[in-house]
Coordinates of C-alpha atoms in Angstrom, one line a residue:
Chain A
M232 CA 26.9 -35.9 -11.8
S233 CA 26.1 -33.0 -14.0
V234 CA 22.7 -31.5 -15.0
W235 CA 21.4 -29.2 -17.6
V236 CA 19.8 -26.0 -16.5
Y237 CA 18.6 -23.4 -19.0
G238 CA 20.7 -25.1 -21.7
E239 CA 23.9 -24.6 -19.8
Q240 CA 25.8 -27.4 -18.1
K241 CA 26.4 -26.9 -14.4
S242 CA 28.0 -29.3 -11.9
D243 CA 25.6 -30.2 -9.2
L244 CA 26.4 -29.1 -5.7
K245 CA 30.1 -28.9 -6.4
I246 CA 30.4 -25.4 -7.8
E247 CA 30.0 -22.6 -5.3
G248 CA 27.4 -20.0 -6.2
A249 CA 25.7 -22.3 -8.6
I250 CA 22.2 -21.0 -9.3
A251 CA 20.4 -24.3 -9.4
R252 CA 20.5 -27.1 -6.9
R253 CA 19.1 -30.6 -7.2
I254 CA 16.9 -31.3 -4.3
A255 CA 15.2 -34.5 -5.3
E256 CA 14.9 -36.7 -8.4
D257 CA 14.0 -34.4 -11.2
L258 CA 13.3 -31.4 -8.9
Y259 CA 15.5 -28.3 -8.9
E260 CA 15.7 -25.2 -6.8
V261 CA 16.2 -22.0 -8.8
F262 CA 16.8 -18.6 -7.2
I263 CA 15.1 -15.9 -9.2
G264 CA 16.6 -12.6 -8.0
P265 CA 17.6 -10.4 -6.3
Q266 CA 19.8 -9.5 -9.2
H267 CA 17.8 -11.2 -11.9
P268 CA 16.6 -8.6 -14.5
G269 CA 13.1 -9.8 -14.1
S270 CA 12.6 -9.5 -10.4
G271 CA 13.8 -6.2 -8.9
H272 CA 14.9 -6.1 -5.3
M273 CA 13.3 -9.3 -4.4
R274 CA 14.0 -13.0 -4.6
I275 CA 11.6 -15.8 -5.5
I276 CA 13.0 -19.2 -4.7
I277 CA 11.2 -21.6 -7.0
R278 CA 11.4 -25.4 -7.4
V279 CA 11.0 -26.7 -10.8
D280 CA 10.1 -30.0 -12.3
G281 CA 11.2 -29.7 -15.9
D282 CA 10.1 -26.1 -16.5
I283 CA 6.9 -26.4 -14.4
I284 CA 7.1 -24.5 -11.1
V285 CA 6.0 -26.8 -8.3
D286 CA 6.8 -24.6 -5.3
A287 CA 7.5 -20.9 -4.9
D288 CA 8.8 -19.1 -1.9
P289 CA 8.9 -15.2 -2.1
D290 CA 11.9 -13.9 -0.1
M291 CA 11.3 -10.3 0.6
G292 CA 13.1 -7.7 2.7
Y293 CA 16.0 -6.6 0.5
V294 CA 14.9 -2.9 0.7
H295 CA 13.4 -3.0 4.1
R296 CA 13.8 0.3 6.1
T297 CA 11.8 -0.3 9.3
M298 CA 9.6 2.7 8.6
E299 CA 7.2 1.7 11.4
K300 CA 10.0 2.0 14.0
L301 CA 11.6 5.1 12.5
S302 CA 8.2 6.9 12.6
E303 CA 8.0 6.5 16.3
G304 CA 11.0 8.8 16.7
R305 CA 9.9 11.5 14.3
E306 CA 7.4 14.3 14.7
W307 CA 4.0 13.8 13.1
I308 CA 4.7 15.9 10.1
K309 CA 8.2 14.6 9.4
N310 CA 6.7 11.1 8.8
I311 CA 5.0 12.3 5.6
P312 CA 8.3 12.6 3.7
L313 CA 9.4 9.3 5.3
F314 CA 6.3 7.3 4.2
E315 CA 6.5 8.8 0.7
R316 CA 9.7 6.8 0.2
M317 CA 7.6 3.7 -0.1
A318 CA 6.5 4.6 -3.6
I319 CA 8.0 7.9 -4.6
H320 CA 6.2 8.0 -7.9
D321 CA 2.9 7.5 -6.1
A322 CA 3.6 9.9 -3.2
C323 CA 0.3 11.6 -2.7
N324 CA -1.8 8.4 -2.7
V325 CA 0.6 6.7 -0.3
T326 CA 0.6 9.5 2.3
V327 CA -2.9 10.8 2.0
S328 CA -4.4 8.1 4.2
Y329 CA -1.8 8.8 6.9
V330 CA -2.8 12.5 6.8
I331 CA -6.4 11.5 7.0
A332 CA -5.7 9.4 10.0
L333 CA -4.1 12.4 11.7
E334 CA -7.0 14.6 10.8
R335 CA -9.4 12.0 12.3
I336 CA -7.5 12.2 15.6
L337 CA -7.4 16.0 15.4
G338 CA -11.1 16.0 14.6
I339 CA -10.8 18.4 11.6
E340 CA -11.7 18.2 7.9
P341 CA -9.8 20.0 5.2
P342 CA -11.6 22.8 3.3
P343 CA -13.2 21.8 0.0
R344 CA -10.5 23.4 -2.1
A345 CA -7.8 21.4 -0.4
R346 CA -9.8 18.2 -0.8
Y347 CA -10.1 18.8 -4.6
L348 CA -6.4 19.7 -4.8
R349 CA -5.4 16.5 -3.1
T350 CA -7.8 14.5 -5.3
L351 CA -6.2 16.1 -8.4
L352 CA -2.7 15.1 -7.4
C353 CA -3.8 11.6 -6.3
E354 CA -5.1 11.0 -9.8
I355 CA -2.0 12.5 -11.5
N356 CA 0.1 10.1 -9.4
R357 CA -2.2 7.2 -10.2
I358 CA -1.7 7.6 -13.9
A359 CA 2.1 8.1 -13.5
A360 CA 2.3 4.9 -11.3
H361 CA 0.2 2.9 -13.8
L362 CA 2.5 4.0 -16.6
Y363 CA 5.5 3.0 -14.6
G364 CA 3.9 -0.4 -14.0
F365 CA 3.1 -0.8 -17.7
G366 CA 6.7 0.1 -18.5
I367 CA 8.1 -2.5 -16.2
F368 CA 5.6 -5.1 -17.4
G369 CA 6.5 -4.3 -21.0
V370 CA 10.2 -4.8 -20.4
F371 CA 9.7 -8.0 -18.4
M372 CA 7.9 -9.5 -21.4
G373 CA 10.5 -8.2 -23.9
H374 CA 8.2 -5.6 -25.3
S375 CA 10.6 -2.7 -25.2
T376 CA 8.3 -0.3 -27.2
M377 CA 5.8 -0.4 -24.3
Y378 CA 8.6 0.4 -21.9
M379 CA 9.9 3.4 -23.9
W380 CA 6.5 4.8 -24.6
S381 CA 5.1 4.6 -21.1
F382 CA 8.2 6.0 -19.5
A383 CA 8.2 8.9 -22.0
D384 CA 4.5 9.6 -21.5
R385 CA 4.9 9.3 -17.7
E386 CA 6.9 12.5 -18.0
V387 CA 3.8 14.4 -18.9
M388 CA 2.2 13.5 -15.6
V389 CA 5.3 14.0 -13.7
E390 CA 5.6 17.5 -15.1
L391 CA 2.0 18.3 -14.2
A392 CA 2.8 17.2 -10.6
E393 CA 5.8 19.4 -10.6
K394 CA 3.8 22.4 -11.8
L395 CA 1.3 21.8 -9.0
T396 CA 3.6 21.0 -6.1
G397 CA 7.1 22.1 -7.1
A398 CA 8.5 18.6 -6.9
R399 CA 8.6 15.9 -9.6
L400 CA 8.4 13.1 -7.1
T401 CA 8.1 13.0 -3.3
H402 CA 5.8 16.0 -3.3
S403 CA 4.9 16.0 0.5
Y404 CA 1.7 17.7 -0.7
P405 CA -1.0 16.7 1.7
I406 CA -0.5 17.9 5.3
P407 CA -3.0 17.6 8.2
G408 CA -5.8 20.1 7.6
G409 CA -5.1 20.8 4.0
A410 CA -2.6 21.0 1.1
R411 CA 0.6 22.7 0.6
R412 CA -0.1 24.9 -2.5
D413 CA -2.8 26.2 -4.7
L414 CA -3.0 25.8 -8.5
P415 CA -0.7 27.9 -10.7
Q416 CA -2.7 30.1 -13.1
D417 CA -1.8 28.2 -16.3
F418 CA -2.4 24.8 -14.7
P419 CA -5.9 24.1 -16.0
D420 CA -5.0 24.5 -19.6
Q421 CA -2.0 22.4 -19.3
A422 CA -3.9 19.7 -17.6
R423 CA -6.6 19.6 -20.2
K424 CA -4.0 19.4 -22.9
A425 CA -2.4 16.5 -21.2
V426 CA -5.8 14.7 -20.9
R427 CA -6.4 15.2 -24.6
Y428 CA -3.0 13.8 -25.4
F429 CA -3.5 10.7 -23.2
R430 CA -6.9 9.9 -24.7
R431 CA -5.3 9.7 -28.1
R432 CA -2.3 7.9 -26.8
L433 CA -4.1 5.2 -24.9
E434 CA -5.7 4.0 -28.1
E435 CA -2.2 3.4 -29.5
Y436 CA -1.3 1.5 -26.3
R437 CA -4.2 -0.7 -26.8
K438 CA -3.2 -1.5 -30.3
I439 CA 0.5 -2.2 -29.7
F440 CA 0.2 -4.0 -26.3
L441 CA -3.1 -5.1 -25.1
D442 CA -4.5 -6.3 -28.5
N443 CA -1.1 -7.4 -29.7
P444 CA -1.5 -11.1 -30.5
V445 CA 2.0 -12.0 -29.3
M446 CA 1.4 -10.3 -26.0
R447 CA -2.1 -11.7 -25.6
S448 CA -0.8 -15.2 -26.1
R449 CA 1.6 -14.7 -23.2
M450 CA -0.9 -13.1 -20.9
E451 CA -4.2 -14.9 -21.5
G452 CA -4.9 -17.6 -19.0
V453 CA -1.7 -17.0 -17.1
G454 CA -1.7 -16.4 -13.3
V455 CA -5.4 -16.9 -13.0
I456 CA -6.8 -16.0 -9.5
P457 CA -10.5 -17.0 -9.1
K458 CA -12.7 -14.6 -7.3
K459 CA -13.1 -16.7 -4.1
V460 CA -9.4 -17.3 -3.9
A461 CA -8.7 -13.6 -4.3
A462 CA -10.9 -12.8 -1.4
E463 CA -9.4 -15.5 0.7
L464 CA -5.8 -14.4 0.0
G465 CA -6.9 -10.8 0.6
V466 CA -5.3 -9.4 -2.5
V467 CA -5.9 -5.7 -3.3
G468 CA -6.2 -3.2 -6.1
P469 CA -6.1 -4.1 -9.8
V470 CA -5.3 -7.7 -8.8
A471 CA -8.5 -8.0 -6.9
R472 CA -10.6 -6.1 -9.4
A473 CA -9.3 -8.3 -12.3
S474 CA -10.7 -11.2 -10.4
G475 CA -14.2 -9.8 -10.2
I476 CA -14.0 -8.2 -6.7
K477 CA -15.7 -4.8 -6.9
Y478 CA -13.6 -3.2 -4.1
D479 CA -12.0 0.2 -4.2
A480 CA -11.2 2.2 -1.1
R481 CA -12.4 5.3 -2.9
L482 CA -15.9 3.7 -3.1
A483 CA -15.9 1.8 0.2
E484 CA -15.0 4.8 2.3
P485 CA -14.8 8.0 0.1
Y486 CA -12.1 10.4 1.2
D487 CA -11.2 13.8 -0.1
A488 CA -13.4 14.7 -3.0
Y489 CA -14.2 11.2 -4.3
D490 CA -17.8 11.3 -3.2
E491 CA -18.3 14.4 -5.3
V492 CA -16.6 13.5 -8.6
E493 CA -18.0 11.0 -11.1
F494 CA -15.9 7.9 -11.9
E495 CA -16.4 4.2 -12.5
V496 CA -14.4 1.3 -11.1
P497 CA -13.5 -1.1 -13.8
V498 CA -14.0 -4.8 -12.8
F499 CA -13.0 -7.8 -14.9
E500 CA -14.0 -11.4 -14.3
E501 CA -11.2 -13.4 -15.9
G502 CA -8.5 -13.0 -13.2
D503 CA -5.6 -13.5 -15.5
A504 CA -2.6 -11.3 -16.4
L505 CA -4.4 -9.8 -19.3
A506 CA -7.4 -8.8 -17.2
R507 CA -5.0 -7.1 -14.7
A508 CA -3.4 -5.2 -17.6
W509 CA -6.9 -4.1 -18.8
V510 CA -7.9 -2.9 -15.3
K511 CA -4.9 -0.6 -15.2
F512 CA -5.6 0.6 -18.7
E513 CA -9.2 1.4 -17.9
E514 CA -8.3 3.0 -14.6
I515 CA -6.1 5.5 -16.5
K516 CA -9.1 6.5 -18.5
Q517 CA -11.2 7.0 -15.3
S518 CA -8.4 9.0 -13.7
L519 CA -8.4 11.3 -16.7
R520 CA -12.1 11.9 -16.1
I521 CA -11.4 12.8 -12.5
I522 CA -8.6 15.2 -13.4
E523 CA -10.9 17.1 -15.8
Q524 CA -13.6 17.4 -13.2
A525 CA -11.2 18.5 -10.4
V526 CA -9.6 21.1 -12.7
D527 CA -13.1 22.4 -13.7
W528 CA -14.1 22.7 -10.1
L529 CA -10.9 24.4 -9.0
E530 CA -11.2 26.9 -11.8
K531 CA -14.8 27.7 -11.1
H532 CA -14.5 28.3 -7.4
Q533 CA -12.8 31.2 -5.8
R534 CA -9.4 30.8 -4.3
E535 CA -9.2 30.3 -0.6
A536 CA -6.5 29.1 1.7
P537 CA -6.3 25.4 1.2
M538 CA -5.8 25.0 4.9
H539 CA -8.1 24.3 7.8
P540 CA -9.1 27.6 9.6
K541 CA -7.9 26.2 12.9
F542 CA -4.4 26.3 11.6
W543 CA -4.7 29.1 9.1
E544 CA -5.9 31.7 11.6
R545 CA -2.9 31.1 13.8
S546 CA -0.4 31.6 10.9
P547 CA 1.9 34.6 11.0
P548 CA 1.1 37.6 8.7
L549 CA 4.0 36.8 6.3
W550 CA 2.4 33.5 5.5
K551 CA -0.8 35.2 4.5
K552 CA 1.1 37.7 2.4
V553 CA 2.9 34.9 0.5
F554 CA -0.4 33.2 -0.1
E555 CA -2.0 36.4 -1.5
A556 CA 0.9 37.2 -3.7
E557 CA 1.9 33.7 -5.0
G558 CA -1.0 31.4 -4.1
R559 CA 1.5 29.4 -2.2
V560 CA 1.0 28.1 1.3
K561 CA 4.2 28.0 3.2
L562 CA 4.4 25.2 5.7
L563 CA 3.0 26.6 9.0
P564 CA 5.5 26.8 11.8
L565 CA 3.1 25.3 14.3
M566 CA 3.1 22.1 12.3
A567 CA 6.7 21.3 13.4
N568 CA 5.7 20.7 17.0
L569 CA 2.2 19.6 16.3
K570 CA 0.7 17.7 19.3
L571 CA -2.1 15.3 18.7
P572 CA -4.7 14.5 21.4
P573 CA -4.5 10.8 22.6
G574 CA -6.5 8.5 20.4
K575 CA -6.3 6.0 17.7
A576 CA -7.5 6.1 14.1
M577 CA -7.4 4.0 10.9
A578 CA -7.6 5.3 7.4
R579 CA -7.3 3.7 4.0
S580 CA -6.7 5.1 0.5
E581 CA -6.5 3.6 -2.9
T582 CA -3.0 3.8 -4.3
A583 CA -2.3 2.8 -7.9
R584 CA -1.4 -0.7 -6.7
G585 CA -4.2 -1.1 -4.3
E586 CA -5.4 -0.1 -0.9
I587 CA -3.0 1.1 1.8
V588 CA -4.0 1.0 5.4
Y589 CA -2.6 3.0 8.3
Y590 CA -3.3 2.4 11.9
V591 CA -2.1 5.5 14.0
E592 CA -2.0 5.6 17.8
S593 CA -1.2 8.8 19.7
D594 CA -0.5 9.2 23.4
G595 CA -0.6 13.0 23.3
K596 CA 3.1 13.6 22.4
T597 CA 4.7 15.2 19.4
T598 CA 5.6 11.8 18.0
P599 CA 3.4 8.8 17.3
Y600 CA 3.1 5.9 19.8
R601 CA 2.6 3.4 17.0
V602 CA 2.0 3.6 13.2
R603 CA 1.1 0.4 11.4
I604 CA 1.3 0.4 7.6
V605 CA 0.1 -2.3 5.4
S606 CA 1.0 -1.5 1.8
P607 CA -0.7 -3.1 -1.2
S608 CA 2.3 -4.9 -2.5
A609 CA 2.9 -6.5 0.9
R610 CA -0.6 -7.9 0.7
N611 CA -0.2 -9.0 -2.9
A612 CA 3.1 -10.8 -2.2
I613 CA 1.2 -13.9 -1.1
V614 CA 0.1 -14.5 -4.7
F615 CA 3.6 -15.7 -5.5
K616 CA 3.3 -18.5 -3.0
Y617 CA -0.1 -19.7 -3.9
I618 CA -0.7 -18.8 -7.6
V619 CA 2.7 -19.2 -9.3
P620 CA 3.0 -23.0 -8.7
G621 CA 1.7 -24.9 -11.7
Y622 CA 2.8 -22.4 -14.3
R623 CA 6.0 -22.5 -16.4
V624 CA 9.2 -20.6 -15.6
M625 CA 8.6 -18.4 -18.6
D626 CA 5.2 -17.3 -17.1
L627 CA 6.9 -16.0 -13.9
P628 CA 7.8 -12.5 -15.4
T629 CA 4.3 -12.2 -16.8
I630 CA 2.7 -12.9 -13.4
Y631 CA 5.2 -10.7 -11.6
G632 CA 4.7 -7.8 -14.0
S633 CA 1.0 -8.1 -14.1
I634 CA 0.7 -7.9 -10.3
D635 CA 2.8 -4.8 -10.5
Y636 CA 4.8 -5.8 -7.4
F637 CA 6.9 -3.0 -6.1
P638 CA 9.5 -4.1 -3.6
P639 CA 10.2 -0.8 -1.7
E640 CA 6.6 -0.5 -1.0
A641 CA 6.2 -4.1 0.1
D642 CA 9.2 -4.0 2.4
R643 CA 8.4 -0.6 3.9
Chain B
M214 CA -26.5 -0.2 8.4
D215 CA -24.8 2.1 10.9
V216 CA -22.2 1.4 13.5
E217 CA -24.6 0.7 16.3
E218 CA -26.4 -1.9 14.2
L219 CA -23.1 -3.5 13.2
K220 CA -22.0 -3.7 16.8
K221 CA -25.3 -5.4 17.7
R222 CA -24.9 -7.9 14.8
I223 CA -21.3 -8.7 15.9
E224 CA -22.4 -9.2 19.6
E225 CA -25.2 -11.5 18.5
A226 CA -22.8 -13.6 16.3
L227 CA -20.0 -13.8 18.9
G228 CA -22.3 -14.3 21.8
G229 CA -20.6 -14.5 25.2
L230 CA -17.1 -14.4 23.7
V231 CA -17.0 -10.6 23.6
K232 CA -15.0 -9.0 26.5
G233 CA -15.4 -5.5 25.3
I234 CA -15.9 -3.3 22.2
E235 CA -13.6 -0.4 21.7
E236 CA -14.4 2.3 19.2
G237 CA -11.6 4.0 17.4
K238 CA -11.8 6.6 14.6
G239 CA -12.6 4.7 11.4
F240 CA -12.8 1.2 13.0
I241 CA -14.2 -0.9 15.8
D242 CA -12.1 -3.3 18.0
V243 CA -13.8 -6.4 19.5
I244 CA -11.7 -7.7 22.4
V245 CA -11.9 -11.3 23.3
D246 CA -10.0 -13.7 25.5
L247 CA -6.8 -15.2 24.0
D248 CA -8.2 -18.7 24.3
N249 CA -11.3 -17.8 22.3
I250 CA -9.7 -15.9 19.5
V251 CA -9.8 -18.6 16.8
E252 CA -13.5 -19.3 17.6
A253 CA -14.4 -15.6 17.6
A254 CA -12.5 -15.0 14.3
S255 CA -14.3 -17.9 12.6
R256 CA -17.6 -16.5 13.6
L257 CA -16.6 -13.1 12.4
K258 CA -15.7 -14.6 9.0
E259 CA -19.0 -16.4 8.8
L260 CA -20.6 -13.0 9.3
G261 CA -18.9 -11.9 6.0
F262 CA -15.6 -10.4 7.0
D263 CA -13.6 -12.3 4.5
H264 CA -10.1 -10.8 4.6
V265 CA -7.7 -9.2 7.0
K266 CA -6.5 -5.7 6.1
S267 CA -3.9 -5.3 8.9
L268 CA -2.5 -7.4 11.6
T269 CA -1.9 -4.7 14.1
V270 CA 0.3 -5.2 17.2
I271 CA 0.9 -2.5 19.8
D272 CA 3.4 -2.9 22.6
Y273 CA 2.4 -1.7 26.1
P274 CA 5.5 -2.5 28.2
K275 CA 4.2 -0.8 31.3
E276 CA 1.1 -3.0 31.3
N277 CA 3.2 -6.0 30.3
R278 CA 1.1 -6.9 27.3
F279 CA 0.9 -6.8 23.6
R280 CA -2.4 -5.9 22.0
V281 CA -2.8 -8.1 18.9
I282 CA -5.7 -7.1 16.6
Y283 CA -6.7 -8.6 13.3
H284 CA -8.4 -5.7 11.4
A285 CA -10.8 -7.4 9.0
S286 CA -13.2 -6.2 6.4
S287 CA -15.2 -7.6 3.5
Y288 CA -14.8 -7.8 -0.2
L289 CA -17.8 -9.8 -1.2
D290 CA -20.4 -7.9 0.9
E291 CA -20.5 -4.2 -0.2
E292 CA -22.3 -3.2 3.0
L293 CA -19.7 -4.6 5.3
A294 CA -16.9 -3.2 3.1
K295 CA -17.5 0.2 4.6
Y296 CA -16.3 -0.9 8.0
I297 CA -13.1 -2.2 9.5
V298 CA -13.7 -4.5 12.4
G299 CA -10.8 -5.7 14.5
I300 CA -10.8 -8.9 16.5
G301 CA -8.1 -8.7 19.2
A302 CA -6.7 -10.0 22.4
D303 CA -4.0 -9.2 24.9
V304 CA -0.9 -11.4 24.8
P305 CA 1.3 -11.4 27.9
R306 CA 4.8 -10.0 27.2
D307 CA 6.6 -12.6 29.2
N308 CA 4.9 -15.5 27.3
P309 CA 4.3 -14.2 23.8
R310 CA 2.4 -17.0 22.2
M311 CA -0.9 -17.3 20.6
P312 CA -2.8 -19.6 18.2
T313 CA -2.5 -18.8 14.5
L314 CA -5.4 -17.6 12.5
V315 CA -4.0 -18.7 9.1
Y316 CA -6.6 -21.4 8.9
V317 CA -9.3 -18.8 9.3
W318 CA -7.9 -16.1 7.0
R319 CA -5.2 -17.4 4.6
G320 CA -4.1 -13.8 3.8
V321 CA -2.5 -13.3 7.3
E322 CA 0.2 -15.8 6.7
F323 CA 2.9 -13.3 5.8
Q324 CA 1.7 -10.7 8.3
E325 CA 2.0 -13.2 11.1
R326 CA 5.5 -13.9 10.0
E327 CA 6.2 -10.2 10.1
V328 CA 4.8 -9.9 13.7
Y329 CA 6.9 -12.9 14.7
E330 CA 10.2 -11.2 13.6
F331 CA 9.3 -7.7 14.8
F332 CA 7.7 -8.5 18.2
G333 CA 8.8 -12.1 18.9
I334 CA 5.2 -13.3 19.2
E335 CA 5.0 -17.0 18.2
F336 CA 1.9 -18.2 16.4
T337 CA 1.4 -21.8 17.3
G338 CA 0.3 -24.0 14.4
H339 CA 1.5 -21.6 11.8
P340 CA 2.7 -23.6 8.7
D341 CA 5.9 -21.6 8.1
M342 CA 7.1 -19.7 11.1
R343 CA 10.3 -17.9 9.9
P344 CA 11.3 -14.2 9.6
L345 CA 9.9 -12.5 6.5
L346 CA 11.7 -9.2 6.0
L347 CA 14.6 -9.2 8.4
V348 CA 17.8 -11.4 8.5
P349 CA 17.7 -13.8 11.5
Q350 CA 20.3 -11.9 13.5
L351 CA 18.2 -8.7 13.3
A352 CA 15.0 -10.5 14.0
E353 CA 16.4 -11.7 17.3
A354 CA 16.5 -8.0 18.4
K355 CA 12.7 -7.7 17.9
P356 CA 12.9 -4.2 16.6
L357 CA 9.4 -3.0 17.0
R358 CA 9.3 -3.7 20.8
K359 CA 9.5 -0.4 22.8
E360 CA 12.8 -1.3 24.4
F361 CA 14.6 -1.3 21.1
I362 CA 15.9 2.2 20.5
V363 CA 16.9 3.3 17.0
K364 CA 20.2 5.2 17.3
E365 CA 20.2 8.0 14.8
E366 CA 23.2 10.0 13.9
P367 CA 22.9 13.6 15.1
I368 CA 23.1 16.5 12.7
I369 CA 26.4 18.3 13.6
R370 CA 26.7 21.9 12.6
V371 CA 30.3 22.9 11.8
K372 CA 31.1 26.6 11.6
P373 CA 32.4 27.6 8.2
P374 CA 36.1 28.6 8.4
T375 CA 36.5 32.4 8.7
G376 CA 38.6 34.5 6.5

């Protein structure tokens, strides 16, 4: 017999590679992804009754790289560029908690200047990652203007990061005991200009996307996660904060300079796709505030080596000369064979998509004994299984985009 | 509330189940017997630890055991949110089985599947025990066990041709 799927006639179970399969009376299994334009490197197997989803099974792992295993064979410092590959546009946020875990095992704290420099880059990354998320969200919903705008404006933040670190993405900026570089002379003015530009620009984003009646009708009341359910499922980041959970790793356990700068954590009660978009939008505004404060602080205070004295004192004279002349900290040679005392530590940081947790165990060698990473998208993936059923197939891209699911980060 | 007070509260709530408390940097591990882990986890949840951040498994082949720890924290209680408390037990390497905690914390469902494929630990009573990230053939190799060695291609230096 033949059935109709998406207005196209398909022979049931007889054609090889057919995308839909009849599994019961009036129940069809549809594979969304991994090559579907609305899914990325991930597949969601949904079962539909008419166009109502009755069951969803997220099938992850298409971009899995076994980072936890690979890290056991690499020196401590070489794991930083490895872990960055989880979310290259959010590199500082993703690796800073690994670095903090190492610092906890070493028993050192970075100097204040390094802490502010890291905070500055973290917030630049956060804005860039949120804009990336908005762009993908926009294109999922067929709103190509949002896609074009946010990808173009993301360039501003990527260039700021390049100015600060020398790399557009994958900066490898935080290292145990400090940061890799100091500010260039003209950075503060450029950063302030970018902040002014974004304040004006965000207003336009609101008008064209968040307050757009067409977009609102697709987002409002879609993918609702009640507060209790959100806590039960253990979702993180903007997804949790859109459901009324006031949790942010920057507040719960302030790291770097977050206990010294002023910022708010936007929390919404509705728990739907629109609230999640609003959380990200408001977070960009808060990040702009933090960037301003960090730049002011860095400009006011005298330059010092953004490196813990324990390491800096043991650096060769050439390193100090380079720092005095260019304000650049070359990677210290002793870092390559860094040995950590035996011990175990956990650290968490708030990336753009939510909290990332590292568990690091050392047995006194130059490589880790065990590193456990739980990334925000990995924790949010469970939403597809428990929240998607009950909505229509057309709501799936909205829910997917609003969660800002990022497969390389979830698969690790 | 400081760490000592937290430890006292946990010991009170868990009663005689606690076998030992290990303090790491940035977290506390409460170790219990494998048979008591479901009961201990439920009591920890009643205390306010409403979600699991990380299901951490460490392989100690020399001691013939896996250390399985559920690192939990709180969303709804701001005071508890500052701490990460792990509830863990030792699982023998030759019989890697333990009861699931999905019915205590729903959020660990995918992480238990992940542990199943990477370490081969089976969670009895889990509603959906299949590999999550790996293909079945790779999952059989249990890649995160210590005996699995990743073969990396060496960097070969070739002298540039002279002349």
